[in-house]
CSV table of C-alpha atoms in Angstrom, one decimal:
chain,number,residue,atom,x,y,z
R,15,ASN,CA,14.7,-42.0,-112.1
R,16,ALA,CA,16.1,-39.7,-115.0
R,17,GLY,CA,19.0,-40.6,-116.1
R,18,VAL,CA,21.4,-38.6,-117.7
R,19,THR,CA,19.9,-35.2,-118.1
R,20,GLN,CA,21.4,-32.6,-121.0
R,21,THR,CA,19.7,-29.3,-121.6
R,22,PRO,CA,19.1,-27.6,-124.2
R,23,LYS,CA,18.5,-30.0,-126.5
R,24,PHE,CA,19.2,-28.0,-129.2
R,25,GLN,CA,21.3,-24.5,-129.7
R,26,VAL,CA,22.4,-21.5,-132.2
R,27,LEU,CA,24.9,-19.5,-131.5
R,28,LYS,CA,27.0,-17.0,-133.5
R,29,THR,CA,30.7,-17.1,-133.4
R,30,GLY,CA,32.8,-15.5,-130.6
R,31,GLN,CA,29.8,-16.3,-128.0
R,32,SER,CA,29.6,-18.4,-125.2
R,33,MET,CA,27.2,-21.0,-123.6
R,34,THR,CA,27.3,-23.8,-121.6
R,35,LEU,CA,25.6,-27.2,-121.8
R,36,GLN,CA,24.3,-29.0,-118.9
R,37,CYS,CA,24.6,-32.1,-117.7
R,38,ALA,CA,22.9,-34.1,-114.6
R,39,GLN,CA,22.6,-37.5,-113.7
R,40,ASP,CA,20.8,-38.9,-111.2
R,41,MET,CA,22.3,-42.8,-110.6
R,42,ASN,CA,25.4,-41.7,-108.3
R,43,HIS,CA,27.8,-42.3,-110.9
R,44,GLU,CA,31.2,-41.0,-110.7
R,45,TYR,CA,32.1,-41.0,-113.9
R,46,MET,CA,30.7,-38.6,-116.5
R,47,SER,CA,32.3,-37.6,-120.0
R,48,TRP,CA,31.4,-35.3,-123.1
R,49,TYR,CA,31.5,-36.6,-126.2
R,50,ARG,CA,31.2,-35.0,-129.8
R,51,GLN,CA,29.9,-36.8,-132.7
R,52,ASP,CA,30.4,-35.6,-136.4
R,53,PRO,CA,29.5,-37.3,-139.7
R,54,GLY,CA,32.5,-39.9,-140.6
R,55,MET,CA,34.3,-39.2,-137.3
R,56,GLY,CA,31.7,-41.8,-134.8
R,57,LEU,CA,32.4,-40.2,-131.2
R,58,ARG,CA,34.8,-38.2,-129.8
R,59,LEU,CA,35.9,-37.9,-126.1
R,60,ILE,CA,36.1,-34.2,-125.4
R,61,HIS,CA,36.7,-34.1,-121.6
R,62,TYR,CA,35.7,-36.5,-118.7
R,63,SER,CA,35.7,-36.7,-114.3
R,64,VAL,CA,35.9,-39.6,-112.3
R,65,GLY,CA,34.7,-38.0,-109.3
R,66,ALA,CA,34.1,-34.3,-107.6
R,67,GLY,CA,36.8,-32.1,-108.1
R,68,ILE,CA,38.6,-34.2,-110.7
R,69,THR,CA,38.8,-33.4,-114.3
R,70,ASP,CA,41.0,-34.5,-117.4
R,71,GLN,CA,41.2,-34.1,-121.3
R,72,GLY,CA,40.0,-36.5,-123.8
R,73,GLU,CA,41.0,-36.7,-127.5
R,74,VAL,CA,39.8,-32.8,-128.7
R,75,PRO,CA,39.1,-30.6,-125.5
R,76,ASN,CA,40.6,-27.4,-127.1
R,77,GLY,CA,37.8,-25.0,-127.5
R,78,TYR,CA,36.0,-26.4,-124.3
R,79,ASN,CA,36.4,-26.3,-120.6
R,80,VAL,CA,34.2,-28.4,-117.5
R,81,SER,CA,34.1,-28.3,-113.9
R,82,ARG,CA,32.6,-31.2,-111.6
R,83,SER,CA,31.8,-29.2,-108.7
R,84,THR,CA,29.4,-32.2,-107.3
R,85,THR,CA,28.7,-35.7,-108.3
R,86,GLU,CA,26.0,-34.6,-110.4
R,87,ASP,CA,26.4,-32.1,-112.6
R,88,PHE,CA,28.7,-31.8,-115.5
R,89,PRO,CA,28.5,-28.7,-117.4
R,90,LEU,CA,30.2,-28.5,-120.6
R,91,ARG,CA,31.4,-24.6,-121.6
R,92,LEU,CA,32.0,-23.2,-124.9
R,93,LEU,CA,34.2,-19.9,-124.2
R,94,SER,CA,34.0,-18.3,-127.9
R,95,ALA,CA,32.1,-20.4,-129.8
R,96,ALA,CA,33.7,-21.4,-133.8
R,97,PRO,CA,32.0,-22.8,-136.6
R,98,SER,CA,34.2,-26.0,-136.2
R,99,GLN,CA,32.3,-26.8,-133.1
R,100,THR,CA,28.8,-27.1,-134.7
R,101,SER,CA,28.3,-30.7,-133.6
R,102,VAL,CA,25.9,-32.7,-131.6
R,103,TYR,CA,27.2,-33.1,-128.3
R,104,PHE,CA,26.2,-36.4,-125.6
R,105,CYS,CA,26.8,-36.5,-122.0
R,106,ALA,CA,27.4,-39.6,-120.7
R,107,SER,CA,27.6,-41.5,-117.5
R,108,SER,CA,28.9,-44.8,-115.7
R,109,ARG,CA,30.1,-46.1,-112.2
R,110,LEU,CA,33.7,-46.4,-112.0
R,111,GLY,CA,35.4,-50.0,-111.4
R,112,GLN,CA,36.0,-53.6,-113.0
R,113,GLY,CA,33.3,-55.4,-115.2
R,114,ILE,CA,30.2,-54.6,-117.3
R,115,SER,CA,27.0,-54.9,-115.3
R,116,GLY,CA,24.7,-52.6,-115.7
R,117,ALA,CA,26.2,-49.9,-113.5
R,118,ASN,CA,29.7,-49.9,-115.5
R,119,VAL,CA,28.4,-49.1,-119.1
R,120,LEU,CA,27.9,-45.8,-120.3
R,121,THR,CA,24.9,-44.0,-119.9
R,122,PHE,CA,23.7,-41.2,-122.7
R,123,GLY,CA,21.8,-38.5,-122.5
R,124,ALA,CA,19.3,-37.3,-125.0
R,125,GLY,CA,21.9,-35.3,-127.0
R,126,SER,CA,22.2,-31.8,-128.0
R,127,ARG,CA,22.8,-30.4,-131.4
R,128,LEU,CA,24.6,-27.2,-131.3
R,129,THR,CA,24.7,-24.7,-134.6
R,130,VAL,CA,28.0,-21.9,-134.3
R,131,LEU,CA,26.8,-19.6,-137.1
I,8,ALA,CA,46.1,-44.8,-128.1
I,9,GLN,CA,43.6,-47.2,-128.6
I,10,THR,CA,41.6,-47.0,-132.1
I,11,VAL,CA,38.5,-48.6,-133.3
I,12,THR,CA,37.8,-49.2,-136.9
I,13,GLN,CA,34.7,-49.9,-138.6
I,14,SER,CA,35.4,-50.5,-141.9
I,15,GLN,CA,31.4,-50.6,-143.9
I,16,PRO,CA,30.4,-47.2,-143.7
I,17,GLU,CA,26.8,-48.5,-144.6
I,18,MET,CA,25.0,-52.3,-145.0
I,19,SER,CA,21.7,-53.1,-145.8
I,20,VAL,CA,19.7,-56.5,-145.4
I,21,GLN,CA,16.8,-57.8,-146.2
I,22,GLU,CA,14.0,-58.0,-143.3
I,23,ALA,CA,14.1,-61.4,-141.8
I,24,GLU,CA,17.9,-62.0,-143.0
I,25,THR,CA,20.9,-62.2,-141.0
I,26,VAL,CA,23.7,-59.4,-141.1
I,27,THR,CA,27.7,-59.2,-140.1
I,28,LEU,CA,28.5,-55.6,-138.7
I,29,SER,CA,32.6,-55.4,-138.7
I,30,CYS,CA,34.6,-54.2,-136.7
I,31,THR,CA,38.8,-54.3,-135.2
I,32,TYR,CA,40.3,-52.6,-132.5
I,33,ASP,CA,43.9,-51.5,-131.3
I,34,THR,CA,44.8,-52.3,-128.0
I,35,SER,CA,48.1,-53.4,-125.5
I,36,GLU,CA,46.0,-54.2,-123.0
I,37,SER,CA,44.7,-57.5,-121.8
I,38,ASP,CA,42.0,-56.6,-120.0
I,39,TYR,CA,39.6,-54.6,-121.3
I,40,TYR,CA,35.5,-54.5,-122.9
I,41,LEU,CA,33.8,-53.9,-126.0
I,42,PHE,CA,30.6,-53.0,-126.8
I,43,TRP,CA,28.3,-52.2,-129.6
I,44,TYR,CA,25.8,-49.7,-129.4
I,45,LYS,CA,22.8,-48.8,-131.5
I,46,GLN,CA,21.6,-44.8,-132.3
I,47,PRO,CA,18.0,-44.8,-134.2
I,48,PRO,CA,16.8,-41.9,-136.1
I,49,SER,CA,16.0,-40.6,-132.3
I,50,ARG,CA,19.1,-39.9,-131.5
I,51,GLN,CA,19.3,-41.5,-128.7
I,52,MET,CA,22.4,-44.3,-127.8
I,53,ILE,CA,21.1,-47.5,-126.5
I,54,LEU,CA,23.5,-50.9,-125.4
I,55,VAL,CA,23.0,-53.3,-128.0
I,56,ILE,CA,25.0,-55.8,-126.0
I,57,ARG,CA,29.0,-55.8,-124.4
I,58,GLN,CA,31.8,-58.5,-123.7
I,59,GLU,CA,34.2,-59.0,-121.8
I,60,ALA,CA,37.7,-59.7,-122.7
I,61,TYR,CA,38.6,-62.2,-120.2
I,62,LYS,CA,35.5,-64.3,-121.2
I,63,GLN,CA,36.1,-66.7,-124.5
I,64,GLN,CA,32.5,-67.3,-124.7
I,65,ASN,CA,30.8,-65.0,-127.1
I,66,ALA,CA,28.1,-62.9,-125.7
I,67,THR,CA,24.4,-63.3,-127.0
I,68,GLU,CA,21.2,-61.2,-126.8
I,69,ASN,CA,18.2,-62.5,-128.4
I,70,ARG,CA,18.9,-61.9,-132.1
I,71,PHE,CA,22.2,-60.2,-131.6
I,72,SER,CA,25.6,-62.2,-131.0
I,73,VAL,CA,29.0,-61.3,-131.4
I,74,ASN,CA,32.0,-63.0,-132.7
I,75,PHE,CA,35.1,-61.8,-130.4
I,76,GLN,CA,38.4,-63.0,-131.8
I,77,LYS,CA,40.8,-61.7,-129.2
I,78,ALA,CA,44.3,-62.3,-131.2
I,79,ALA,CA,42.9,-61.0,-134.1
I,80,LYS,CA,41.5,-57.7,-132.1
I,81,SER,CA,37.9,-58.1,-134.0
I,82,PHE,CA,34.8,-57.9,-132.6
I,83,SER,CA,31.5,-58.7,-135.4
I,84,LEU,CA,28.3,-57.9,-134.4
I,85,LYS,CA,25.7,-60.3,-136.1
I,86,ILE,CA,22.0,-59.8,-135.7
I,87,SER,CA,19.5,-62.3,-136.9
I,88,ASP,CA,16.0,-62.0,-138.3
I,89,SER,CA,16.6,-58.4,-139.1
I,90,GLN,CA,13.5,-56.6,-138.2
I,91,LEU,CA,12.8,-52.8,-139.2
I,92,GLY,CA,13.4,-51.7,-135.8
I,93,ASP,CA,16.9,-52.7,-136.5
I,94,ALA,CA,18.0,-49.8,-139.0
I,95,ALA,CA,20.1,-47.1,-136.9
I,96,MET,CA,23.8,-46.8,-136.4
I,97,TYR,CA,25.5,-49.0,-134.9
I,98,PHE,CA,28.9,-48.3,-133.1
I,99,CYS,CA,31.5,-50.3,-132.1
I,100,ALA,CA,33.0,-49.4,-128.6
I,101,TYR,CA,36.0,-50.4,-126.8
I,102,ARG,CA,36.2,-49.5,-122.8
I,103,ARG,CA,39.5,-49.5,-120.9
I,104,THR,CA,41.0,-49.7,-117.5
I,105,GLY,CA,40.2,-46.4,-116.6
I,106,ASN,CA,36.8,-46.2,-117.4
I,107,GLN,CA,37.1,-44.4,-121.0
I,108,PHE,CA,35.3,-45.3,-123.9
I,109,TYR,CA,36.7,-45.0,-127.6
I,110,PHE,CA,34.4,-45.2,-130.5
I,111,GLY,CA,34.3,-46.4,-134.1
I,112,THR,CA,33.1,-44.1,-137.1
I,113,GLY,CA,29.9,-46.4,-137.7
I,114,THR,CA,27.8,-48.4,-139.5
I,115,SER,CA,24.9,-47.4,-141.2
I,116,LEU,CA,22.4,-50.3,-141.2
I,117,THR,CA,19.4,-50.4,-143.3
I,118,VAL,CA,16.6,-52.8,-143.8
I,119,ILE,CA,15.1,-53.7,-146.9
I,120,PRO,CA,11.3,-54.5,-146.5
């Protein structure tokens, strides 16, 4: 099992450029989410999905789009990058439902460091 | 909205000693889950320990244990016999019904040889 795979690991963009951060999981998790991590701010939820075709906004959704066409994939799109979007991005997934067995706990990807100049 | 507060941006501990990291949270729910995650310099997020709110017994995982005070909405992490490999950023997290997780701002732990 690869777990949660994020690509790319590093990316430098110019202001106004667009890009997509890819996220794929092979654990058949219903729930997938994107976080951004900034110094002193912890991890903040951008968007999440509870299944194919279903997405919703988190705490900081502005400037980001997501889609969930399959259970496995949950890409994050920046349509017009801004310097404020310089951050480390994490994709994470889990099973849905109550309980905190191993499958109900968030499994994280390795993170993607994005710099917007 | 749920909030998670970690009031200690940085902590240090001597190797082999014990350290406690603090976490408080705000919620109106009665059924929820709490976690501590560790982030070493590799940036990978690693689950340290988990706690169900309905369980009064504090969770333990080897050298890691929690002090869960539901009425006080407090969830501290105790690391015993600290090792150099424990040096990392530690995040407290709250999971509500519906699976949304909320994270604190983190505590950077330094282990002094």
